[in-house]
Tab-separated table of C-alpha atoms and ligand atoms in Angstrom:
chain	number	residue	atom	x	y	z
A	1450	MET	CA	93.259	159.464	97.256
A	1451	ALA	CA	96.671	156.895	96.469
A	1452	GLY	CA	99.322	158.348	95.359
A	1453	ILE	CA	99.373	162.460	96.327
A	1454	ALA	CA	102.769	164.145	96.550
A	1455	GLN	CA	102.302	166.976	98.683
A	1456	GLY	CA	104.829	169.361	99.980
A	1457	ASP	CA	108.627	167.585	100.790
A	1458	HIS	CA	106.571	164.254	102.209
A	1459	LYS	CA	109.386	161.477	103.112
A	1460	ASP	CA	107.699	158.575	101.569
A	1461	PRO	CA	110.617	158.239	98.014
A	1462	ARG	CA	108.796	156.857	95.743
A	1463	GLN	CA	107.069	159.596	94.920
A	1464	GLY	CA	109.696	162.305	94.480
A	1465	THR	CA	109.642	165.504	96.147
A	1466	ARG	CA	108.498	169.048	94.866
A	1467	GLN	CA	111.385	169.468	93.135
A	1468	GLY	CA	111.918	167.412	91.984
A	1469	THR	CA	109.954	163.480	89.494
A	1470	ARG	CA	107.094	162.611	90.922
A	1471	LYS	CA	105.697	159.016	90.342
A	1472	LEU	CA	102.845	156.995	90.217
A	1473	PRO	CA	104.475	153.888	91.400
A	1474	PHE	CA	103.403	150.676	90.186
A	1475	PRO	CA	104.070	146.920	92.138
A	1476	GLU	CA	106.751	144.783	91.250
A	1477	GLY	CA	107.022	142.861	88.489
A	1478	PHE	CA	103.688	144.203	86.901
A	1479	LEU	CA	103.355	142.742	83.530
A	1480	TRP	CA	102.496	145.641	81.077
A	1481	GLY	CA	101.210	144.327	77.295
A	1482	ALA	CA	98.204	145.305	74.608
A	1483	ALA	CA	95.833	142.620	73.408
A	1484	THR	CA	94.158	141.785	70.514
A	1485	ALA	CA	92.638	139.027	68.700
A	1486	ALA	CA	92.947	136.492	66.472
A	1487	HIS	CA	89.827	137.448	63.835
A	1488	GLN	CA	91.286	141.272	64.674
A	1489	VAL	CA	94.794	140.672	63.960
A	1490	GLU	CA	95.555	137.770	61.254
A	1491	GLY	CA	93.904	137.524	58.302
A	1492	ASN	CA	92.444	135.562	56.463
A	1493	ASN	CA	90.180	133.318	58.574
A	1494	VAL	CA	87.847	132.820	55.838
A	1495	ASN	CA	86.575	129.672	57.671
A	1496	ASN	CA	84.694	131.270	60.569
A	1497	ASP	CA	81.502	132.986	60.621
A	1498	TRP	CA	82.628	136.523	60.358
A	1499	TRP	CA	84.194	136.012	57.316
A	1500	ALA	CA	81.042	134.900	56.626
A	1501	PHE	CA	79.291	138.117	57.690
A	1502	GLU	CA	81.511	140.989	56.090
A	1503	GLN	CA	79.401	139.508	53.248
A	1504	ARG	CA	75.691	140.165	53.807
A	1505	ARG	CA	75.455	143.248	52.449
A	1506	GLY	CA	75.392	146.629	55.768
A	1507	ALA	CA	76.946	143.995	57.993
A	1508	ILE	CA	80.316	146.274	58.205
A	1509	TRP	CA	80.598	149.796	57.790
A	1510	HIS	CA	81.669	150.878	54.682
A	1511	GLY	CA	81.554	147.401	53.058
A	1512	ASP	CA	85.552	146.493	54.712
A	1513	ARG	CA	86.856	143.293	54.969
A	1514	SER	CA	88.895	141.343	58.108
A	1515	GLY	CA	91.304	140.633	54.761
A	1516	LEU	CA	94.762	141.067	55.121
A	1517	ALA	CA	94.429	142.011	58.435
A	1518	CYS	CA	97.466	142.842	60.707
A	1519	ASN	CA	98.848	140.123	58.988
A	1520	TRP	CA	99.649	138.551	62.230
A	1521	TRP	CA	99.278	134.850	60.284
A	1522	CYS	CA	102.235	135.211	58.501
A	1523	ASN	CA	103.433	138.067	60.035
A	1524	ALA	CA	103.176	138.372	63.894
A	1525	GLU	CA	106.750	138.216	64.099
A	1526	ALA	CA	107.838	141.659	63.996
A	1527	ASP	CA	105.089	143.317	65.789
A	1528	PHE	CA	106.214	141.065	68.173
A	1529	ASP	CA	109.356	143.020	67.833
A	1530	LEU	CA	107.915	145.884	68.609
A	1531	MET	CA	106.581	145.222	71.667
A	1532	ALA	CA	110.027	143.720	72.653
A	1533	GLY	CA	112.095	146.712	71.703
A	1534	MET	CA	108.781	149.542	74.217
A	1535	GLY	CA	109.105	146.496	76.976
A	1536	HIS	CA	106.180	144.486	76.588
A	1537	ASN	CA	106.300	142.049	79.405
A	1538	THR	CA	103.884	140.407	78.388
A	1539	HIS	CA	100.463	140.002	75.133
A	1540	ARG	CA	97.114	138.541	75.730
A	1541	LEU	CA	96.179	136.592	71.625
A	1542	SER	CA	93.314	134.693	70.821
A	1543	VAL	CA	93.614	131.130	69.303
A	1544	GLU	CA	91.027	130.851	65.815
A	1545	TRP	CA	88.502	127.889	66.835
A	1546	SER	CA	88.227	127.526	63.154
A	1547	ARG	CA	92.027	127.384	62.701
A	1548	ILE	CA	92.351	124.435	64.797
A	1549	GLU	CA	88.884	123.147	64.709
A	1550	PRO	CA	88.450	123.852	61.078
A	1551	GLU	CA	85.406	121.029	60.193
A	1552	GLU	CA	84.019	119.264	63.158
A	1553	GLY	CA	86.182	116.400	64.885
A	1554	THR	CA	89.246	116.944	62.959
A	1555	PHE	CA	92.102	118.853	64.034
A	1556	ASP	CA	94.877	120.782	62.207
A	1557	ALA	CA	98.383	119.978	63.561
A	1558	ALA	CA	99.719	122.884	61.287
A	1559	ALA	CA	97.589	125.473	62.902
A	1560	ILE	CA	99.049	123.926	66.555
A	1561	ALA	CA	102.768	124.098	64.949
A	1562	ARG	CA	101.378	127.958	63.626
A	1563	TYR	CA	100.829	128.785	67.336
A	1564	ARG	CA	103.239	127.071	69.241
A	1565	GLU	CA	105.899	129.076	66.505
A	1566	MET	CA	103.926	132.157	67.820
A	1567	LEU	CA	103.786	131.256	71.526
A	1568	THR	CA	107.573	130.419	71.453
A	1569	GLY	CA	108.316	133.500	69.841
A	1570	LEU	CA	106.231	135.782	72.602
A	1571	ARG	CA	108.423	134.116	74.793
A	1572	ARG	CA	111.802	133.813	73.698
A	1573	ARG	CA	111.747	138.567	73.309
A	1574	GLY	CA	110.445	137.219	77.700
A	1575	ILE	CA	107.186	138.453	76.902
A	1576	GLU	CA	104.329	136.376	79.293
A	1577	PRO	CA	101.481	134.690	76.530
A	1578	MET	CA	97.764	135.045	78.470
A	1579	VAL	CA	95.635	133.328	75.491
A	1580	THR	CA	92.013	133.867	75.288
A	1581	LEU	CA	89.746	130.157	74.111
A	1582	PHE	CA	87.537	132.353	72.675
A	1583	HIS	CA	87.039	135.688	71.280
A	1584	PHE	CA	83.838	136.882	69.149
A	1585	SER	CA	84.274	134.301	65.916
A	1586	SER	CA	83.515	130.255	64.972
A	1587	PRO	CA	83.876	127.954	62.923
A	1588	ARG	CA	81.759	127.476	60.016
A	1589	TRP	CA	80.280	124.361	61.345
A	1590	LEU	CA	79.279	126.067	64.798
A	1591	ALA	CA	77.288	128.307	62.593
A	1592	ARG	CA	75.233	125.723	60.541
A	1593	GLN	CA	74.242	123.680	63.666
A	1594	GLY	CA	72.904	127.116	65.009
A	1595	GLY	CA	76.026	128.304	66.984
A	1596	TRP	CA	75.970	128.713	70.247
A	1597	CYS	CA	72.410	128.724	70.261
A	1598	ASN	CA	72.708	124.889	70.517
A	1599	PRO	CA	73.921	123.874	73.992
A	1600	ALA	CA	75.902	120.982	71.639
A	1601	ALA	CA	78.291	124.216	71.408
A	1602	VAL	CA	79.743	123.193	74.866
A	1603	GLY	CA	80.755	120.130	74.510
A	1604	HIS	CA	81.799	121.614	71.529
A	1605	PHE	CA	83.697	123.790	73.092
A	1606	ARG	CA	85.160	121.489	75.805
A	1607	ARG	CA	85.876	118.869	73.209
A	1608	PHE	CA	88.439	122.018	71.401
A	1609	VAL	CA	89.864	123.499	74.587
A	1610	ARG	CA	90.820	120.406	75.256
A	1611	HIS	CA	92.595	119.445	72.553
A	1612	ALA	CA	94.533	123.493	72.456
A	1613	VAL	CA	95.598	123.341	76.325
A	1614	ASP	CA	96.479	119.348	75.273
A	1615	GLN	CA	98.569	121.068	72.742
A	1616	LEU	CA	100.194	124.570	73.787
A	1617	GLY	CA	99.746	124.940	77.765
A	1618	ASP	CA	103.791	123.914	78.570
A	1619	LEU	CA	104.091	127.352	76.544
A	1620	VAL	CA	101.322	129.059	78.513
A	1621	LYS	CA	100.169	130.115	82.300
A	1622	LEU	CA	97.485	132.930	81.937
A	1623	TRP	CA	94.694	131.581	80.045
A	1624	CYS	CA	91.590	133.679	79.352
A	1625	THR	CA	88.270	130.806	78.897
A	1626	ILE	CA	85.873	133.639	76.794
A	1627	ASN	CA	86.262	136.907	76.214
A	1628	GLU	CA	82.887	139.318	76.881
A	1629	PRO	CA	80.044	136.898	76.790
A	1630	ASN	CA	77.739	139.779	78.061
A	1631	VAL	CA	79.105	141.485	74.856
A	1632	TYR	CA	78.919	138.606	72.514
A	1633	ALA	CA	75.475	138.012	73.875
A	1634	ALA	CA	74.176	140.979	73.752
A	1635	LEU	CA	75.682	142.729	69.814
A	1636	GLY	CA	75.245	139.620	68.149
A	1637	TYR	CA	72.339	137.849	69.578
A	1638	LEU	CA	70.661	140.794	70.811
A	1639	LEU	CA	71.362	144.559	68.935
A	1640	GLY	CA	72.346	142.939	66.388
A	1641	MET	CA	75.194	143.961	65.339
A	1642	HIS	CA	78.015	141.126	65.935
A	1643	ALA	CA	77.961	138.004	63.675
A	1644	PRO	CA	75.185	136.219	63.474
A	1645	GLY	CA	72.994	139.604	63.225
A	1646	GLU	CA	70.228	138.644	65.643
A	1647	LYS	CA	68.277	141.125	67.534
A	1648	ASN	CA	66.349	138.586	69.386
A	1649	PRO	CA	66.566	138.077	73.244
A	1650	ARG	CA	65.318	134.556	73.656
A	1651	HIS	CA	68.847	133.910	71.821
A	1652	CYS	CA	70.712	135.822	73.745
A	1653	PHE	CA	70.119	135.134	76.994
A	1654	GLN	CA	70.500	130.644	75.686
A	1655	VAL	CA	74.510	132.017	74.591
A	1656	LEU	CA	75.034	133.687	77.972
A	1657	SER	CA	74.195	130.732	79.538
A	1658	HIS	CA	75.254	128.350	77.294
A	1659	GLN	CA	78.478	130.329	76.763
A	1660	LEU	CA	78.830	130.202	81.093
A	1661	GLN	CA	78.486	126.327	81.278
A	1662	ALA	CA	81.334	126.647	78.519
A	1663	HIS	CA	83.880	128.451	80.623
A	1664	ALA	CA	82.742	126.458	82.986
A	1665	ALA	CA	83.847	122.999	81.599
A	1666	ALA	CA	87.209	124.783	79.773
A	1667	TYR	CA	88.021	125.883	82.678
A	1668	ARG	CA	87.414	122.295	84.712
A	1669	VAL	CA	89.459	120.944	81.562
A	1670	ILE	CA	92.400	123.255	82.002
A	1671	LYS	CA	93.047	122.510	86.206
A	1672	ALA	CA	92.777	118.801	85.181
A	1673	LEU	CA	94.916	118.896	82.676
A	1674	ASP	CA	97.583	121.760	84.287
A	1675	GLY	CA	97.274	122.346	87.797
A	1676	SER	CA	99.385	125.563	88.124
A	1677	ALA	CA	97.476	127.604	85.300
A	1678	GLN	CA	95.831	130.264	86.475
A	1679	VAL	CA	92.446	130.732	84.387
A	1680	GLY	CA	90.572	133.301	83.973
A	1681	LEU	CA	86.925	134.479	82.081
A	1682	VAL	CA	86.498	137.888	80.981
A	1683	VAL	CA	84.347	140.278	80.986
A	1684	ASN	CA	83.321	143.489	79.599
A	1685	LEU	CA	82.701	146.599	82.332
A	1686	VAL	CA	80.697	149.410	81.436
A	1687	VAL	CA	79.670	151.989	84.062
A	1688	PHE	CA	76.096	151.845	84.547
A	1689	GLU	CA	74.250	155.152	85.487
A	1690	PRO	CA	70.791	157.216	85.101
A	1691	LEU	CA	71.041	160.135	82.578
A	1692	ASP	CA	68.362	161.238	85.016
A	1693	PRO	CA	69.365	160.983	88.661
A	1694	ALA	CA	65.930	162.742	89.871
A	1695	SER	CA	63.081	160.570	87.916
A	1696	ARG	CA	63.563	156.826	89.882
A	1697	ILE	CA	62.215	154.826	86.246
A	1698	SER	CA	66.369	155.507	85.190
A	1699	VAL	CA	67.268	154.234	88.089
A	1700	ARG	CA	65.490	151.457	88.504
A	1701	ALA	CA	66.536	151.200	84.508
A	1702	ALA	CA	69.742	151.716	84.695
A	1703	ARG	CA	70.163	149.194	87.848
A	1704	LEU	CA	68.484	147.143	85.164
A	1705	VAL	CA	70.899	146.760	82.778
A	1706	ASP	CA	74.088	146.658	85.145
A	1707	TYR	CA	71.773	142.466	86.674
A	1708	VAL	CA	71.826	141.646	83.016
A	1709	PHE	CA	75.234	142.605	81.929
A	1710	HIS	CA	77.123	142.167	84.461
A	1711	GLU	CA	75.668	140.921	87.991
A	1712	LEU	CA	73.527	137.537	86.121
A	1713	THR	CA	77.346	136.653	85.249
A	1714	PHE	CA	79.151	137.168	88.994
A	1715	ARG	CA	76.692	135.249	90.696
A	1716	SER	CA	76.725	132.686	88.297
A	1717	VAL	CA	80.184	131.747	88.081
A	1718	SER	CA	80.119	132.732	91.694
A	1719	ASP	CA	77.237	129.955	93.439
A	1720	GLY	CA	76.992	128.427	89.897
A	1721	LYS	CA	72.863	129.896	89.828
A	1722	LEU	CA	71.892	130.175	86.913
A	1723	ARG	CA	68.905	132.630	87.423
A	1724	PHE	CA	66.454	133.977	85.191
A	1725	PRO	CA	66.905	135.353	82.514
A	1726	LEU	CA	69.894	132.943	81.967
A	1727	SER	CA	67.208	129.428	82.430
A	1728	VAL	CA	62.969	129.720	83.499
A	1729	SER	CA	63.430	128.255	86.062
A	1730	PRO	CA	66.839	128.346	88.324
A	1731	VAL	CA	68.914	125.507	88.461
A	1732	THR	CA	72.333	124.908	89.991
A	1733	HIS	CA	75.197	124.401	87.957
A	1734	SER	CA	77.374	123.286	89.304
A	1735	PRO	CA	80.970	123.423	87.808
A	1736	LEU	CA	80.248	126.415	87.606
A	1737	ILE	CA	81.266	127.812	91.221
A	1738	ASP	CA	83.964	129.148	91.557
A	1739	SER	CA	85.315	128.741	88.518
A	1740	VAL	CA	88.012	132.013	87.037
A	1741	ASP	CA	90.931	132.245	89.107
A	1742	PHE	CA	91.035	135.740	88.232
A	1743	TRP	CA	89.003	137.872	86.421
A	1744	GLY	CA	89.786	139.684	83.334
A	1745	ALA	CA	88.332	142.894	83.415
A	1746	ASN	CA	87.832	145.031	80.098
A	1747	TYR	CA	86.836	148.975	80.160
A	1748	TYR	CA	85.914	151.226	78.107
A	1749	THR	CA	83.070	153.710	79.316
A	1750	ARG	CA	79.939	154.686	80.982
A	1751	LYS	CA	76.750	154.858	79.418
A	1752	ARG	CA	73.656	156.908	80.353
A	1753	VAL	CA	70.595	155.003	80.586
A	1754	SER	CA	67.267	156.830	80.211
A	1755	PRO	CA	64.151	154.234	79.282
A	1756	GLN	CA	61.879	157.838	78.479
A	1757	ARG	CA	64.183	158.190	75.163
A	1758	GLN	CA	66.929	155.969	73.247
A	1759	PHE	CA	67.169	153.849	76.561
A	1760	LEU	CA	72.041	153.922	75.726
A	1761	GLN	CA	73.112	158.026	76.078
A	1762	LEU	CA	76.030	159.580	76.203
A	1763	THR	CA	77.000	161.973	79.604
A	1764	PRO	CA	75.213	165.486	78.580
A	1765	GLY	CA	79.172	167.649	77.564
A	1766	ALA	CA	81.044	164.424	77.766
A	1767	GLU	CA	84.744	164.053	76.315
A	1768	VAL	CA	83.893	161.531	73.432
A	1769	SER	CA	86.641	159.395	71.297
A	1770	ASP	CA	86.292	159.013	67.409
A	1771	SER	CA	82.792	158.716	66.495
A	1772	GLY	CA	81.846	155.155	63.606
A	1773	GLN	CA	78.798	154.217	62.509
A	1774	PHE	CA	76.872	153.423	65.352
A	1775	GLY	CA	78.009	157.017	67.107
A	1776	PRO	CA	80.714	158.011	69.130
A	1777	TYR	CA	82.318	154.406	70.722
A	1778	GLY	CA	82.003	156.461	74.165
A	1779	GLU	CA	82.707	158.896	77.296
A	1780	ILE	CA	85.771	159.132	78.243
A	1781	TYR	CA	85.787	158.346	82.413
A	1782	PRO	CA	88.668	157.366	83.791
A	1783	GLU	CA	87.214	157.200	86.930
A	1784	GLY	CA	84.993	154.587	86.187
A	1785	MET	CA	88.189	152.477	85.632
A	1786	CYS	CA	88.536	152.637	89.726
A	1787	ARG	CA	85.304	152.146	90.260
A	1788	VAL	CA	84.929	148.669	87.916
A	1789	LEU	CA	87.814	147.664	90.025
A	1790	LYS	CA	86.440	148.062	93.342
A	1791	ARG	CA	83.959	146.218	92.133
A	1792	VAL	CA	85.648	143.178	90.623
A	1793	ALA	CA	87.645	143.384	93.891
A	1794	ALA	CA	84.440	142.093	95.941
A	1795	LEU	CA	84.391	138.993	93.737
A	1796	GLY	CA	87.664	137.462	96.207
A	1797	LYS	CA	90.305	137.072	93.024
A	1798	PRO	CA	92.740	138.717	91.026
A	1799	ILE	CA	92.431	141.185	88.786
A	1800	TYR	CA	93.922	141.835	85.115
A	1801	ILE	CA	92.268	144.890	83.016
A	1802	THR	CA	92.300	142.221	79.547
A	1803	GLU	CA	91.680	145.508	78.134
A	1804	SER	CA	90.974	149.129	77.377
A	1805	GLY	CA	91.160	151.704	75.649
A	1806	LEU	CA	90.035	154.100	72.960
A	1807	PRO	CA	89.033	154.805	68.926
A	1808	ASP	CA	91.579	157.509	68.418
A	1809	ALA	CA	92.770	158.042	64.842
A	1810	ASP	CA	95.221	160.968	65.893
A	1811	ASP	CA	96.103	160.450	68.930
A	1812	ASP	CA	94.601	163.384	70.566
A	1813	GLN	CA	93.146	161.776	74.125
A	1814	ARG	CA	94.947	158.777	74.046
A	1815	PRO	CA	97.445	160.288	75.722
A	1816	ARG	CA	95.498	162.150	77.807
A	1817	TYR	CA	93.803	158.895	78.003
A	1818	LEU	CA	96.240	156.775	79.244
A	1819	LEU	CA	97.826	158.882	81.779
A	1820	THR	CA	94.210	159.316	83.039
A	1821	HIS	CA	92.929	156.192	83.262
A	1822	LEU	CA	96.618	154.175	84.573
A	1823	ALA	CA	96.181	157.174	87.488
A	1824	GLN	CA	93.168	155.263	88.751
A	1825	VAL	CA	94.888	151.684	88.447
A	1826	GLN	CA	96.793	153.034	89.996
A	1827	ARG	CA	94.859	154.261	92.869
A	1828	ALA	CA	92.886	151.092	93.486
A	1829	ILE	CA	95.973	149.173	93.529
A	1830	ALA	CA	97.383	151.905	95.856
A	1831	GLU	CA	93.691	150.899	97.414
A	1832	GLY	CA	93.420	147.498	97.819
A	1833	VAL	CA	93.133	146.136	95.007
A	1834	ASP	CA	95.290	143.242	93.454
A	1835	VAL	CA	95.472	143.558	89.638
A	1836	ARG	CA	98.509	142.136	88.577
A	1837	GLY	CA	98.489	144.404	84.695
A	1838	TYR	CA	96.557	146.541	82.520
A	1839	TYR	CA	97.099	145.382	78.408
A	1840	HIS	CA	95.847	147.939	76.462
A	1841	TRP	CA	93.323	147.716	73.510
A	1842	SER	CA	95.799	147.028	70.812
A	1843	PHE	CA	98.886	147.119	69.463
A	1844	THR	CA	97.860	148.362	66.810
A	1845	ASP	CA	95.264	149.632	64.547
A	1846	ASN	CA	92.822	146.055	63.447
A	1847	PHE	CA	89.608	145.291	62.474
A	1848	GLU	CA	87.272	146.579	64.304
A	1849	TRP	CA	84.444	144.227	64.078
A	1850	ALA	CA	81.288	145.944	62.261
A	1851	GLU	CA	83.314	149.380	62.836
A	1852	GLY	CA	85.424	147.689	59.985
A	1853	TRP	CA	88.421	149.255	59.295
A	1854	ALA	CA	86.971	153.151	61.142
A	1855	LEU	CA	87.750	152.827	64.591
A	1856	ARG	CA	91.344	153.316	64.911
A	1857	PHE	CA	92.591	151.153	68.695
A	1858	GLY	CA	96.650	151.434	68.431
A	1859	LEU	CA	99.100	152.289	69.930
A	1860	ILE	CA	101.043	151.886	66.444
A	1861	ALA	CA	98.962	153.293	62.857
A	1862	LEU	CA	98.526	150.346	60.652
A	1863	ASP	CA	97.419	151.463	57.215
A	1864	GLU	CA	95.918	148.136	56.675
A	1865	LYS	CA	96.961	148.170	52.589
A	1866	THR	CA	99.973	148.949	52.814
A	1867	GLN	CA	100.945	146.537	56.097
A	1868	VAL	CA	103.303	149.715	57.289
A	1869	ARG	CA	102.844	151.214	60.619
A	1870	ALA	CA	103.991	154.185	62.373
A	1871	PRO	CA	104.180	154.430	66.037
A	1872	ARG	CA	102.114	157.087	67.648
A	1873	ARG	CA	102.767	159.434	69.823
A	1874	SER	CA	101.583	157.235	72.459
A	1875	ALA	CA	102.983	153.294	71.482
A	1876	GLN	CA	106.364	156.172	73.446
A	1877	LEU	CA	104.158	157.394	76.206
A	1878	TYR	CA	103.618	154.205	77.023
A	1879	THR	CA	106.956	152.050	76.386
A	1880	ASP	CA	108.424	155.912	79.223
A	1881	ILE	CA	105.563	153.877	81.601
A	1882	ILE	CA	106.457	150.247	81.743
A	1883	ARG	CA	110.633	151.669	81.756
A	1884	ALA	CA	109.589	153.524	84.975
A	1885	ASN	CA	107.011	151.301	86.184
A	1886	ALA	CA	105.280	154.090	87.236
A	1887	ILE	CA	103.585	157.152	86.266
A	1888	THR	CA	105.886	159.995	86.355
A	1889	SER	CA	105.109	164.018	86.221
A	1890	GLU	CA	107.880	164.076	83.732
A	1891	ALA	CA	105.299	161.642	81.225
A	1892	VAL	CA	102.467	164.016	82.556
A	1893	ALA	CA	104.216	166.870	81.699
A	1894	THR	CA	105.644	166.041	78.640
A	1895	TYR	CA	102.558	164.506	76.953
A	1896	ALA	CA	98.733	166.119	78.528
A	1897	HIS	CA	100.709	167.994	81.139
A	1898	GLU	CA	96.507	169.692	81.050
A	1899	VAL	CA	95.638	166.518	84.042
A	1900	MET	CA	99.276	167.013	86.207
A	1901	GLY	CA	96.588	167.672	88.801
A	1902	ASP	CA	94.489	165.713	89.219
A	1903	ILE	CA	97.368	162.812	88.671
A	1904	PHE	CA	99.569	164.663	91.550
A	1905	ARG	CA	97.031	166.819	93.275
B	1425	GAL	C1	85.704	144.454	73.206
B	1425	GAL	C2	86.555	143.593	72.263
B	1425	GAL	C3	87.412	143.800	70.954
B	1425	GAL	C4	87.710	144.967	71.325
B	1425	GAL	C5	87.178	146.197	72.288
B	1425	GAL	C6	87.308	147.157	70.966
B	1425	GAL	O1	85.163	144.759	73.155
B	1425	GAL	O2	86.898	143.299	73.003
B	1425	GAL	O3	88.019	143.065	70.211
B	1425	GAL	O4	86.766	145.012	69.777
B	1425	GAL	O5	86.479	145.729	72.018
B	1425	GAL	O6	86.256	147.718	70.601
């Protein structure tokens, strides 16, 4: 295993048994957190999520995004906190419905506010990574059938051209679309996210249109700024059969894995939209080789069992906090290294664009951070080109259908008073960033019980 410190070895980066031991990260590694416009800005009244929140039963406890984290008025308060914690990057998204509130009409004031935010990040030494679509669509688009309508591809292309033309001098790292796989599955198959549909045909249409929209955005951005780095963000779940001895479980796990991950990876590598994205395979050439990097979002492992409830937890595994759909997920650190190796095989650099857990009392997060980052370090030591890590999330924020119930922040937020209180994890993350390493001191201070797993 990478970074094993045993005896009085000579590697100065890792110290000795007597002194501090270290799992170092590469120089220039990007450290930050990730957010999404609708979850933090507040008063995004003009998008489909705002409308969805008004629907009875859509959001747990009837919660609303409301003011969210008040970023539209004062993101700078959190930027100050980030700078104080040593973050050198931040992943945020721009809200399409603010920039293009009516079809074909662009709002200069919204652009001005985003320029102010991006400049504010840069001034604090924080490199912005900007996502152009993170789950929320303008209402005018939703009225036209949203992402089921193939016209969404052209609409997105026009929006991206405008946003990148106006903001491109401040942004070198772009993500086109966040998690098309999750967006299609939760919004159009499972009915848990806006627009709340349960329609497999629509689910695959939406995935196909988002992949085409990604390709269009990639081409537009590269034409405007050849030096920009542009990626697509995919959510990676480790799917495994609940019963590895059951052939049907094994097959079901492979099938889910194919639909959730491989359809996207294969489309982007060879440009082919295959079944079920298209009834007969068609080649969409702009998709071929349309990423400079992959954004990997990793949270959890799921067990597949076609006999009973389809997706389950590993029996006996540690899980994070629960929401209306049960525990958010199994805590499975080894999965981080596994998914990174899988994505690395696609041959592009990787940013971990999200990873985290809901943990209101922060009794799991310090251990989560240490064990998952140890797996990132291991992947890097074994040759995977990981350029940065964005923790989900900076403060607690509006967690979609779970409302305010699930608390993902390094910093606790009271959404009513907007008062922030750093959790212990915030200090731990700062220590890791400052050392650019996981140190045995940090492990001893924050989660001594995993010392043996991290420094064997
Ligand atoms: C991701 C999503 C984020 C955030 C996170 C935690 O799938 O991109 O917006 O909600 O999950 O559940």
